[in-house]
Backbone as numpy.savetxt, mean C-alpha at the origin, in Angstrom:
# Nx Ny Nz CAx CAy CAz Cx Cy Cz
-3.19 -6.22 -11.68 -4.04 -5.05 -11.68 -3.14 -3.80 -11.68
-3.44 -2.82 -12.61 -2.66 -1.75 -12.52 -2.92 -0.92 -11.32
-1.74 -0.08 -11.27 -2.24 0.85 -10.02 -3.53 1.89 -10.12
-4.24 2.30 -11.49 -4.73 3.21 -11.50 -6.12 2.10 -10.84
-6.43 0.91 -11.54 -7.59 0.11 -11.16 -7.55 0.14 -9.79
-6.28 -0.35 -8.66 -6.50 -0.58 -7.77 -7.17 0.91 -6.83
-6.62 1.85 -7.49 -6.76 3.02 -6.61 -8.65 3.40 -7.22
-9.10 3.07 -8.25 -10.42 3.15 -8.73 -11.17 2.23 -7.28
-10.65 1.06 -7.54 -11.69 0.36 -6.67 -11.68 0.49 -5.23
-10.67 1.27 -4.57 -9.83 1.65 -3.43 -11.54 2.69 -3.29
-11.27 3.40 -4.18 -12.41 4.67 -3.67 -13.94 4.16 -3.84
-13.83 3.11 -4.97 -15.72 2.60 -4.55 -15.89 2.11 -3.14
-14.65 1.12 -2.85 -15.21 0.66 -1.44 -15.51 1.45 -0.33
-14.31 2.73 -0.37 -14.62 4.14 0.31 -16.00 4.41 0.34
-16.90 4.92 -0.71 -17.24 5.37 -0.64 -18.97 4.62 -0.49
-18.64 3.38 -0.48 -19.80 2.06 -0.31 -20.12 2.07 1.20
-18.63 2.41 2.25 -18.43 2.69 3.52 -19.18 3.86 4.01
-18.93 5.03 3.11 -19.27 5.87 3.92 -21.02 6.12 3.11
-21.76 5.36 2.36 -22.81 5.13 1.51 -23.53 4.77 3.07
-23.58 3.35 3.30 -23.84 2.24 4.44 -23.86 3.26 5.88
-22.77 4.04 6.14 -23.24 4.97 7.25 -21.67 4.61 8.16
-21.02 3.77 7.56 -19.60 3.42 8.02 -18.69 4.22 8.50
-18.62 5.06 7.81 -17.57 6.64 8.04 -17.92 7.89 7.45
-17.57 8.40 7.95 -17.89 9.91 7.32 -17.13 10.68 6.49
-17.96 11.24 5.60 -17.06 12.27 4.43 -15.39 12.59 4.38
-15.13 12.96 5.68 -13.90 13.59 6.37 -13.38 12.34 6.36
-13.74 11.59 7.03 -12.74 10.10 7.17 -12.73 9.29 5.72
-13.51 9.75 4.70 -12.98 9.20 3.48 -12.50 10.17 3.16
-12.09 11.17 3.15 -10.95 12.24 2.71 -9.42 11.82 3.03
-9.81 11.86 4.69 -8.67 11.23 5.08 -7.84 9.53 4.30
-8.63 8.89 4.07 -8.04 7.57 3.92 -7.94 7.93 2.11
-8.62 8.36 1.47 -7.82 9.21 0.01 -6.73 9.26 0.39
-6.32 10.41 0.98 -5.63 11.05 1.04 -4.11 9.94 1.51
-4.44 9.11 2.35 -3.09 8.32 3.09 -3.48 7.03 2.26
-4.18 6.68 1.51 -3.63 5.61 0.25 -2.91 6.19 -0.69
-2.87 7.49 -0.96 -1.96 8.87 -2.53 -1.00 8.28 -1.78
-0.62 8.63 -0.51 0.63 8.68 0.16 1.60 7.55 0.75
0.63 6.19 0.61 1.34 4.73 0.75 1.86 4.44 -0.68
1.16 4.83 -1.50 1.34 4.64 -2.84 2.82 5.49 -3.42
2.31 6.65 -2.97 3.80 7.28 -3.53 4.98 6.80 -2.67
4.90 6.62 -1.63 6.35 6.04 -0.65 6.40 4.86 -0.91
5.52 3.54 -1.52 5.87 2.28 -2.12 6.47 3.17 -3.51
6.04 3.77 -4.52 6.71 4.09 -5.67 8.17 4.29 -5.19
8.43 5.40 -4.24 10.02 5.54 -3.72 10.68 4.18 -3.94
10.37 3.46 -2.45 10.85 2.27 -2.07 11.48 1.51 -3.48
10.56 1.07 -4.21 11.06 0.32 -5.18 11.62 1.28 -6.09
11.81 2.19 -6.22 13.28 3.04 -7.32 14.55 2.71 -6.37
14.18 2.92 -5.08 15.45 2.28 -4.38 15.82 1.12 -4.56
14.93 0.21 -4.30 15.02 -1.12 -4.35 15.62 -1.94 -5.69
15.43 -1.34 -6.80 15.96 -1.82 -8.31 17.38 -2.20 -8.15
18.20 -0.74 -7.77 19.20 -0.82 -8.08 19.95 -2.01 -7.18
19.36 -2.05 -5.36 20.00 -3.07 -4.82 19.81 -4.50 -5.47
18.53 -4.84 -6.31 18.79 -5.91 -6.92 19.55 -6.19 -7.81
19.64 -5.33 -8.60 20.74 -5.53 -9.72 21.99 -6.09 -9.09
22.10 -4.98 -8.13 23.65 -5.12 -7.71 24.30 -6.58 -6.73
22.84 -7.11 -6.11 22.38 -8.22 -5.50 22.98 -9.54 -6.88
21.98 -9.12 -7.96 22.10 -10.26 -9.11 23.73 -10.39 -9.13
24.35 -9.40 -9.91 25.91 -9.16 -9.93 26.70 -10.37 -8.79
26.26 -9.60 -7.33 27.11 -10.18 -6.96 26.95 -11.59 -5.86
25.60 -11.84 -5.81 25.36 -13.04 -5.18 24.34 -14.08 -6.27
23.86 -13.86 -7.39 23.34 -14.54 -8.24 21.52 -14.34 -8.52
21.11 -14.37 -9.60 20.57 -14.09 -9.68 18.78 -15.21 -9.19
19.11 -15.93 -8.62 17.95 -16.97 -7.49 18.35 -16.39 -6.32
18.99 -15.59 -5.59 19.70 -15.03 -4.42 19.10 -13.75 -4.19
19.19 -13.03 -5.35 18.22 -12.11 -5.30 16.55 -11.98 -5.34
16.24 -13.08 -6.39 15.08 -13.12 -6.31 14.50 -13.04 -5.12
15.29 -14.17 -4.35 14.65 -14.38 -2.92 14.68 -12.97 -2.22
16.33 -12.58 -2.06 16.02 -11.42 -1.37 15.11 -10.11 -2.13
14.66 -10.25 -3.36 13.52 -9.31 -3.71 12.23 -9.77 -3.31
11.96 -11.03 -2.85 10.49 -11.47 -2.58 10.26 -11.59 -1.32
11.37 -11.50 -0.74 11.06 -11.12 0.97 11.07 -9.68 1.01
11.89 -8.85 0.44 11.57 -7.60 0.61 9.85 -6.53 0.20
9.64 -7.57 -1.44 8.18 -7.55 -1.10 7.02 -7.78 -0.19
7.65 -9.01 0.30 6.58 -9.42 1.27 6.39 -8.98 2.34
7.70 -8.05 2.92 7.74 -7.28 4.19 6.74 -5.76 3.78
7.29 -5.37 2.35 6.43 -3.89 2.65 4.91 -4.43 2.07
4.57 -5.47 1.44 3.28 -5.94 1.29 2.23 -5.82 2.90
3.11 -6.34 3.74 3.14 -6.49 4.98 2.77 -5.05 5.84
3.38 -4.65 5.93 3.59 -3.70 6.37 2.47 -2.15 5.59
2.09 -2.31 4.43 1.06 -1.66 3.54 0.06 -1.51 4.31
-0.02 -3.50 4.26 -1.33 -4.10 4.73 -1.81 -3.50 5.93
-0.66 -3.43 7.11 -0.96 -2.95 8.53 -1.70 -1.77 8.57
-0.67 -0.82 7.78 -1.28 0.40 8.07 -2.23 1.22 7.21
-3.02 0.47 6.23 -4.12 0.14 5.62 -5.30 0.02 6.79
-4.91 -0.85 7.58 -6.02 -1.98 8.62 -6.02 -0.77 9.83
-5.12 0.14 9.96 -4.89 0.94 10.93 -6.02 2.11 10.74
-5.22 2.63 9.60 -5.89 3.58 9.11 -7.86 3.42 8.78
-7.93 2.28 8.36 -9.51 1.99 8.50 -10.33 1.88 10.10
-9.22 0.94 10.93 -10.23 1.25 11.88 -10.10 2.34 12.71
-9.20 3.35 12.45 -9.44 4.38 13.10 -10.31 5.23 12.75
-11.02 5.53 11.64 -12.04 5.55 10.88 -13.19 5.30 11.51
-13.49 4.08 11.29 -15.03 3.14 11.91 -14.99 3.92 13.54
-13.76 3.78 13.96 -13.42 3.56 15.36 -14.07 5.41 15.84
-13.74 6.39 14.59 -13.92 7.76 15.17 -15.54 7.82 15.06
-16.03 7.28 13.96 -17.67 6.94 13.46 -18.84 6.60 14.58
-17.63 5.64 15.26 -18.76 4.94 15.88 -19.33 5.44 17.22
């Protein structure tokens, strides 16, 4: 899924939430606003991240890196996820 889809369907569910009585206007502003901003600091991350693989492939092989590129995914996948889950229920949590 490209990023533009994910960020499309990012805002229906937003806004299905705050439809249902889930959160309010402001708190889907807010969570807009800090998905732009997970998004652009994952964009960072991986311009950083390229070059250590390359340099990874070079000099420890290129199954060596993979790995160390798929744990490094899986940590900021990880870590997305958290403060995704954060950011929502603080949301519900101000709503309710």
């Amino acid at each position: 899924m490209d990023p533009e889809q994910r960020r499309r369907e990012w805002l229906e569910r937003l806004q299905a939430m705050r439809e249902i009585g889930a959160i309010e206007a402001s708190d889907e502003n807010a969570l807009i606003r800090q998905y732009d901003e997970r998004a652009q600091r994952l964009r960072e991350e991986l311009a950083r991240i390229a070059p250590e693989y390359l340099r990874r492939v070079d000099s420890d092989g290129e199954d060596e890196a993979k790995r160390w590129l798929a744990e490094t995914a899986e940590a900021m996948g990880r870590r997305d996820g958290e403060e995704t889950r954060q950011a929502l229920a603080a949301a519900t949590r101000n709503h309710a």
